[in-house]
Amino acid sequence: MNKREKILAIVTGSIISVIILYTLINAALLSPAGALKDDLQNVNKKISELAAHKKRMDRNKALLKSLAAKTFGRNDDEIRAETFGYLMAALDRSGLTSEGKGVTKGATKSSSDLREVAWRVVKSGKMEHILNLLYMLESDPVLHRIENLSIAPKEKDGPFKVEFDYVALSLATKKGPQFPTTRPSDVKLAVNMKSDLRKVYDIIPERDIFRRYIKRVDPPKPTPVAVRPRPAPRPTPTPTPSAPKPKYRICGLPTFKGKPEIWVVNEIDASGAIYKYEEGEKLMGWDIVMVDYRPMPDPNKPELLSPARVIVRIDSDYWAIEGNQYVTDKRIIEGPDLPPELKIAIGEVDSRK
């Protein structure tokens, strides 16, 4: 073997040795290390996904807890009792009153996670009182929906009639963590009727949307005649028939043995029965505070003086019903309109607080 062949043999042997050595090192060290690196990346990715999932679960749990605190009860009977009481209080607070039938039971829908309890509300009264009710329901944080809302003029028990479905929502799931879901039924409706948000609703009567539509009559086209025909007269709208009177009216505010009395007549009843009340008793579920005998301008005819009025309290507001007025015509009084003795009594209560 000459020198050139020896060099080729050495080079070939070296190459083969390097290949064998790399194969052994790759099998013993490099391949396991690469596999471990891939496994470590997969584990880190899984940990990140689980952390993100836990963060979403914690966020959703906190949201469900806050929403559950704005719901009524845990079963159908409890929810129906609490929502009915809530609607009755809202009607009284708005001025529509809960007298007579106005709230009827609607459909109840349940799924694995949610429950819906519905009530049908149909009441008649002044537009001001209807707007008070809508504002209160919109401002209250309890989970609910208002569906099929309708306001129509000139109905049976007042100048306007409001109809809508009140649907209360609550959690129905029995899986996973349970949250306190009872919203106390005796929670006072702390709504400021004189806030700027309430004034936004006044745009409804201001726009006079219930005025009867009068179709526009185009002027007649000019004709090539000497005498121009007179334009057709505009059609006169048919007057809307007046609604029947409300039911109860303050027919007298006399004194008997030095004590004021409140006489209320039922004008719908053919017997014309008169009911007598005294200060401190209940009238339509409201507290009778006092009879105010100060001569004051009549709210409907300011040029005349009204000799007396009965003052009732609904929650924290004081309402006045003039003598010979219907109970549905009551109005909120405050500030200078309050009798001096009532101002003193309110001041003493506030000072004790």
Coordinates of C-alpha atoms in Angstrom, one line a residue:
M1 CA 0.0 0.0 0.0
N2 CA 1.6 3.2 -1.2
K3 CA 1.4 6.5 0.6
R4 CA -1.6 7.9 -1.3
E5 CA -3.7 4.8 -0.4
K6 CA -2.7 5.1 3.2
I7 CA -3.9 8.7 3.3
L8 CA -7.2 7.8 1.7
A9 CA -7.7 5.0 4.2
I10 CA -7.0 7.3 7.1
V11 CA -9.4 10.0 5.8
T12 CA -12.1 7.4 5.2
G13 CA -11.7 5.9 8.6
S14 CA -11.9 9.3 10.2
I15 CA -15.1 10.1 8.5
I16 CA -16.7 6.8 9.4
S17 CA -15.5 7.3 13.0
V18 CA -17.1 10.8 13.2
I19 CA -20.4 9.4 11.8
I20 CA -20.4 6.6 14.3
L21 CA -19.6 8.9 17.2
Y22 CA -22.4 11.4 16.2
T23 CA -24.8 8.6 15.9
L24 CA -24.0 7.4 19.4
I25 CA -24.1 10.9 20.9
N26 CA -27.4 11.7 19.2
A27 CA -29.0 8.5 20.4
A28 CA -27.7 8.9 24.0
L29 CA -28.0 12.6 24.5
L30 CA -29.4 14.9 21.7
S31 CA -32.6 13.0 20.9
P32 CA -33.8 12.7 24.5
A33 CA -32.9 16.3 25.2
G34 CA -35.0 17.5 22.2
A35 CA -37.9 15.3 23.3
L36 CA -37.7 16.8 26.8
K37 CA -37.7 20.3 25.4
D38 CA -40.8 19.6 23.3
D39 CA -42.6 18.1 26.4
L40 CA -41.6 21.1 28.5
Q41 CA -43.0 23.5 25.9
N42 CA -46.3 21.6 25.8
V43 CA -46.6 21.6 29.6
N44 CA -45.9 25.3 29.7
K45 CA -48.6 25.9 27.1
K46 CA -51.1 23.8 29.0
I47 CA -50.4 25.7 32.2
S48 CA -51.0 29.0 30.4
E49 CA -54.3 27.7 29.0
L50 CA -55.4 26.5 32.5
A51 CA -54.4 29.8 34.1
A52 CA -56.4 31.8 31.5
H53 CA -59.4 29.4 32.0
K54 CA -59.3 29.9 35.8
K55 CA -59.1 33.6 35.4
R56 CA -62.3 33.6 33.2
M57 CA -64.0 31.3 35.7
D58 CA -63.2 33.6 38.6
R59 CA -64.4 36.7 36.6
N60 CA -67.6 34.9 35.6
K61 CA -68.2 33.7 39.2
A62 CA -67.9 37.3 40.5
L63 CA -70.3 38.5 37.8
L64 CA -72.8 35.8 38.7
K65 CA -72.6 36.6 42.4
S66 CA -73.3 40.3 41.7
L67 CA -76.2 39.5 39.4
A68 CA -77.7 37.0 41.8
A69 CA -77.9 39.7 44.5
K70 CA -80.3 41.6 42.1
T71 CA -82.8 38.8 41.8
F72 CA -86.0 37.7 43.7
G73 CA -86.1 34.4 45.6
R74 CA -85.1 30.8 44.7
N75 CA -88.4 29.1 43.8
D76 CA -91.5 30.0 41.8
D77 CA -93.8 30.7 44.8
E78 CA -91.2 32.9 46.6
I79 CA -90.4 34.9 43.4
R80 CA -94.1 35.4 42.6
A81 CA -94.9 36.7 46.1
E82 CA -91.9 39.1 46.1
T83 CA -92.4 40.4 42.6
F84 CA -96.1 41.0 43.2
G85 CA -95.4 43.0 46.4
Y86 CA -92.7 44.9 44.5
L87 CA -95.1 45.9 41.7
M88 CA -97.8 46.9 44.2
A89 CA -95.4 49.2 46.0
A90 CA -94.2 50.7 42.7
L91 CA -97.8 51.4 41.7
D92 CA -98.5 53.2 45.0
R93 CA -95.2 55.1 44.9
S94 CA -95.9 56.3 41.3
G95 CA -99.3 57.7 42.1
L96 CA -101.3 55.1 40.0
T97 CA -102.3 53.3 43.2
S98 CA -102.6 49.5 43.7
E99 CA -106.4 49.8 44.1
G100 CA -108.5 47.2 42.2
K101 CA -107.2 44.7 39.7
G102 CA -104.2 45.8 37.7
V103 CA -101.6 43.1 38.0
T104 CA -102.3 39.6 36.7
K105 CA -100.2 36.5 36.6
G106 CA -98.2 35.8 33.4
A107 CA -96.2 32.8 32.1
T108 CA -93.3 31.3 33.9
K109 CA -90.4 29.9 31.9
S110 CA -87.5 27.9 33.2
S111 CA -84.3 26.4 31.8
S112 CA -81.3 24.7 33.3
D113 CA -79.8 28.1 34.2
L114 CA -82.4 30.8 34.2
R115 CA -86.0 31.3 35.4
E116 CA -88.5 33.9 34.2
V117 CA -91.6 35.0 36.1
A118 CA -93.9 37.3 34.3
W119 CA -96.8 39.7 35.4
R120 CA -99.2 41.6 33.2
V121 CA -99.8 45.1 34.4
V122 CA -102.8 47.1 33.1
K123 CA -103.5 50.4 34.9
S124 CA -105.2 53.7 34.1
G125 CA -104.4 57.2 35.4
K126 CA -102.6 60.4 34.7
M127 CA -99.6 60.6 32.3
E128 CA -97.5 62.0 35.1
H129 CA -98.1 58.9 37.2
I130 CA -97.5 56.5 34.3
L131 CA -94.1 58.2 33.6
N132 CA -93.3 57.9 37.3
L133 CA -93.9 54.1 37.1
L134 CA -91.8 53.7 34.0
Y135 CA -89.0 55.7 35.4
M136 CA -89.0 53.7 38.7
L137 CA -88.9 50.3 36.8
E138 CA -86.1 51.6 34.6
S139 CA -84.0 52.9 37.5
D140 CA -84.3 49.8 39.7
P141 CA -81.3 47.5 39.4
V142 CA -83.3 44.3 39.8
L143 CA -82.9 41.9 36.8
H144 CA -86.0 42.4 34.8
R145 CA -87.4 43.2 31.3
I146 CA -90.3 45.3 30.3
E147 CA -92.1 43.9 27.2
N148 CA -95.1 44.8 25.1
L149 CA -95.4 48.3 26.5
S150 CA -98.4 50.3 25.3
I151 CA -99.8 53.7 26.4
A152 CA -103.2 54.7 25.0
P153 CA -105.4 57.8 25.7
K154 CA -108.9 58.1 27.1
E155 CA -109.6 54.8 28.8
K156 CA -112.0 53.6 31.5
D157 CA -110.5 54.7 34.9
G158 CA -108.4 57.7 33.8
P159 CA -107.2 59.8 30.9
F160 CA -104.5 57.3 29.9
K161 CA -104.0 53.5 30.0
V162 CA -100.7 51.7 30.3
E163 CA -100.1 48.0 29.6
F164 CA -96.9 46.0 29.8
D165 CA -95.4 42.7 30.8
Y166 CA -93.0 42.7 33.8
V167 CA -90.6 39.8 33.5
A168 CA -88.3 39.1 36.5
L169 CA -85.1 37.0 35.9
S170 CA -83.4 34.7 38.4
L171 CA -80.8 32.0 38.5
A172 CA -82.1 28.4 38.4
T173 CA -79.0 26.3 38.1
K174 CA -78.3 23.8 40.9
K175 CA -74.8 22.9 39.7
G176 CA -71.6 24.6 40.8
P177 CA -71.4 27.3 43.5
Q178 CA -74.7 28.7 44.8
F179 CA -75.0 32.4 45.5
P180 CA -77.5 34.3 47.7
T181 CA -80.2 35.3 45.3
T182 CA -83.0 36.7 47.5
R183 CA -83.7 40.4 47.0
P184 CA -85.7 41.4 50.1
S185 CA -89.4 42.1 49.2
D186 CA -89.6 45.0 51.7
V187 CA -86.8 47.0 50.1
K188 CA -87.9 50.6 49.8
L189 CA -88.1 52.1 46.3
A190 CA -85.5 54.8 46.8
V191 CA -86.2 56.8 43.7
N192 CA -85.9 60.5 43.3
M193 CA -89.0 61.7 41.4
K194 CA -87.5 65.2 40.9
S195 CA -84.1 64.1 39.4
D196 CA -82.9 65.2 36.0
L197 CA -83.3 61.6 34.7
R198 CA -87.0 61.7 35.6
K199 CA -87.4 65.0 33.7
V200 CA -86.2 63.2 30.5
Y201 CA -89.5 61.3 30.5
D202 CA -91.5 64.6 30.3
I203 CA -90.7 64.8 26.6
I204 CA -93.5 62.2 26.0
P205 CA -96.4 64.6 27.0
E206 CA -94.5 67.6 25.6
R207 CA -94.4 66.2 22.1
D208 CA -98.2 65.6 22.3
I209 CA -97.9 62.3 20.5
F210 CA -101.5 61.3 21.3
R211 CA -103.0 64.3 19.4
R212 CA -105.4 63.1 16.7
Y213 CA -103.7 63.1 13.3
I214 CA -105.2 65.5 10.7
K215 CA -104.3 64.7 7.2
R216 CA -102.7 67.6 5.3
V217 CA -104.9 69.0 2.5
D218 CA -102.9 70.2 -0.5
P219 CA -104.1 73.5 -2.0
P220 CA -106.0 73.2 -5.3
K221 CA -104.0 73.4 -8.5
P222 CA -104.6 76.6 -10.5
T223 CA -106.9 76.2 -13.4
P224 CA -107.2 78.4 -16.5
V225 CA -110.5 79.9 -15.6
A226 CA -111.4 83.4 -14.6
V227 CA -112.8 82.5 -11.2
R228 CA -110.5 80.5 -8.9
P229 CA -112.4 77.8 -7.0
R230 CA -112.3 78.0 -3.3
P231 CA -110.0 75.5 -1.6
A232 CA -111.7 72.6 0.1
P233 CA -112.2 73.1 3.8
R234 CA -109.9 71.2 6.1
P235 CA -111.7 68.2 7.8
T236 CA -112.7 68.9 11.4
P237 CA -111.4 66.2 13.7
T238 CA -114.0 64.3 15.6
P239 CA -113.8 65.1 19.3
T240 CA -112.7 62.2 21.4
P241 CA -115.4 61.2 23.9
S242 CA -114.4 61.9 27.5
A243 CA -113.5 59.1 29.8
P244 CA -115.7 58.0 32.7
K245 CA -115.0 59.5 36.1
P246 CA -112.6 57.8 38.5
K247 CA -114.1 55.8 41.3
Y248 CA -113.5 57.5 44.7
R249 CA -113.8 61.3 45.4
I250 CA -113.2 63.4 48.6
C251 CA -116.8 64.7 49.1
G252 CA -116.2 66.4 52.4
L253 CA -113.6 67.5 55.0
P254 CA -115.7 68.5 58.1
T255 CA -114.9 68.5 61.8
F256 CA -116.8 66.6 64.4
K257 CA -116.2 67.4 68.1
G258 CA -113.1 69.2 67.1
K259 CA -111.6 66.3 65.1
P260 CA -111.2 66.5 61.3
E261 CA -113.0 63.8 59.2
I262 CA -112.4 62.7 55.7
W263 CA -115.6 61.7 53.7
V264 CA -115.0 59.6 50.6
V265 CA -117.9 58.7 48.2
N266 CA -117.9 55.8 45.8
E267 CA -119.5 57.3 42.6
I268 CA -119.5 54.1 40.6
D269 CA -121.5 52.3 43.3
A270 CA -125.2 52.9 42.7
S271 CA -125.8 53.2 46.4
G272 CA -123.5 56.2 46.6
A273 CA -121.9 54.9 49.8
I274 CA -119.8 57.4 51.8
Y275 CA -116.8 56.2 53.8
K276 CA -115.5 58.2 56.8
Y277 CA -111.9 58.3 57.9
E278 CA -109.9 60.1 60.6
E279 CA -106.3 61.3 60.8
G280 CA -103.9 58.3 61.4
E281 CA -106.0 55.8 59.5
K282 CA -105.4 54.3 56.1
L283 CA -106.9 55.7 52.8
M284 CA -106.4 53.4 49.8
G285 CA -103.4 51.9 51.8
W286 CA -101.9 55.4 52.4
D287 CA -101.3 56.9 55.8
I288 CA -103.6 59.9 56.5
V289 CA -101.4 62.5 58.0
M290 CA -103.7 65.4 58.5
V291 CA -106.4 67.7 57.1
D292 CA -105.1 71.1 56.0
Y293 CA -107.7 73.9 56.4
R294 CA -105.6 76.7 54.9
P295 CA -107.2 78.5 52.0
M296 CA -104.9 77.9 49.0
P297 CA -105.2 78.3 45.2
D298 CA -107.0 75.5 43.6
P299 CA -104.5 73.4 41.5
N300 CA -107.0 73.2 38.6
K301 CA -108.3 76.7 38.9
P302 CA -105.6 79.0 40.4
E303 CA -108.0 82.0 40.4
L304 CA -110.2 80.2 43.0
L305 CA -109.3 79.3 46.6
S306 CA -109.6 75.7 47.8
P307 CA -110.6 75.8 51.5
A308 CA -109.2 72.4 52.6
R309 CA -107.3 69.3 51.6
V310 CA -106.3 65.9 53.0
I311 CA -102.6 65.1 53.2
V312 CA -101.5 61.5 52.9
R313 CA -98.0 59.9 53.1
I314 CA -96.7 57.4 50.5
D315 CA -93.3 56.2 51.6
S316 CA -91.4 59.4 52.2
D317 CA -93.5 61.7 50.0
Y318 CA -96.5 63.8 51.0
W319 CA -99.4 64.0 48.6
A320 CA -102.4 66.4 48.8
I321 CA -106.0 65.7 47.6
E322 CA -108.2 68.8 47.5
G323 CA -111.8 68.7 48.7
N324 CA -114.1 67.5 46.0
Q325 CA -111.2 66.0 44.1
Y326 CA -110.8 62.3 43.0
V327 CA -108.1 60.3 44.8
T328 CA -106.4 59.8 41.4
D329 CA -105.8 63.6 41.2
K330 CA -103.5 63.7 44.2
R331 CA -100.3 65.7 43.8
I332 CA -96.9 65.8 45.7
I333 CA -96.5 68.8 48.0
E334 CA -93.2 70.0 49.6
G335 CA -91.4 73.0 50.8
P336 CA -93.7 76.1 51.2
D337 CA -96.8 74.1 50.3
L338 CA -96.5 72.0 53.5
P339 CA -98.5 73.1 56.6
P340 CA -96.3 74.7 59.3
E341 CA -97.2 72.0 61.9
L342 CA -96.2 69.2 59.4
K343 CA -92.9 71.0 58.7
I344 CA -92.2 71.1 62.5
A345 CA -93.0 67.4 62.8
I346 CA -90.8 66.4 59.9
G347 CA -88.0 68.5 61.3
E348 CA -88.3 66.8 64.7
V349 CA -88.1 63.4 63.0
D350 CA -85.0 64.4 61.0
S351 CA -83.3 65.7 64.1
R352 CA -83.9 62.5 66.0
K353 CA -82.3 60.6 63.1

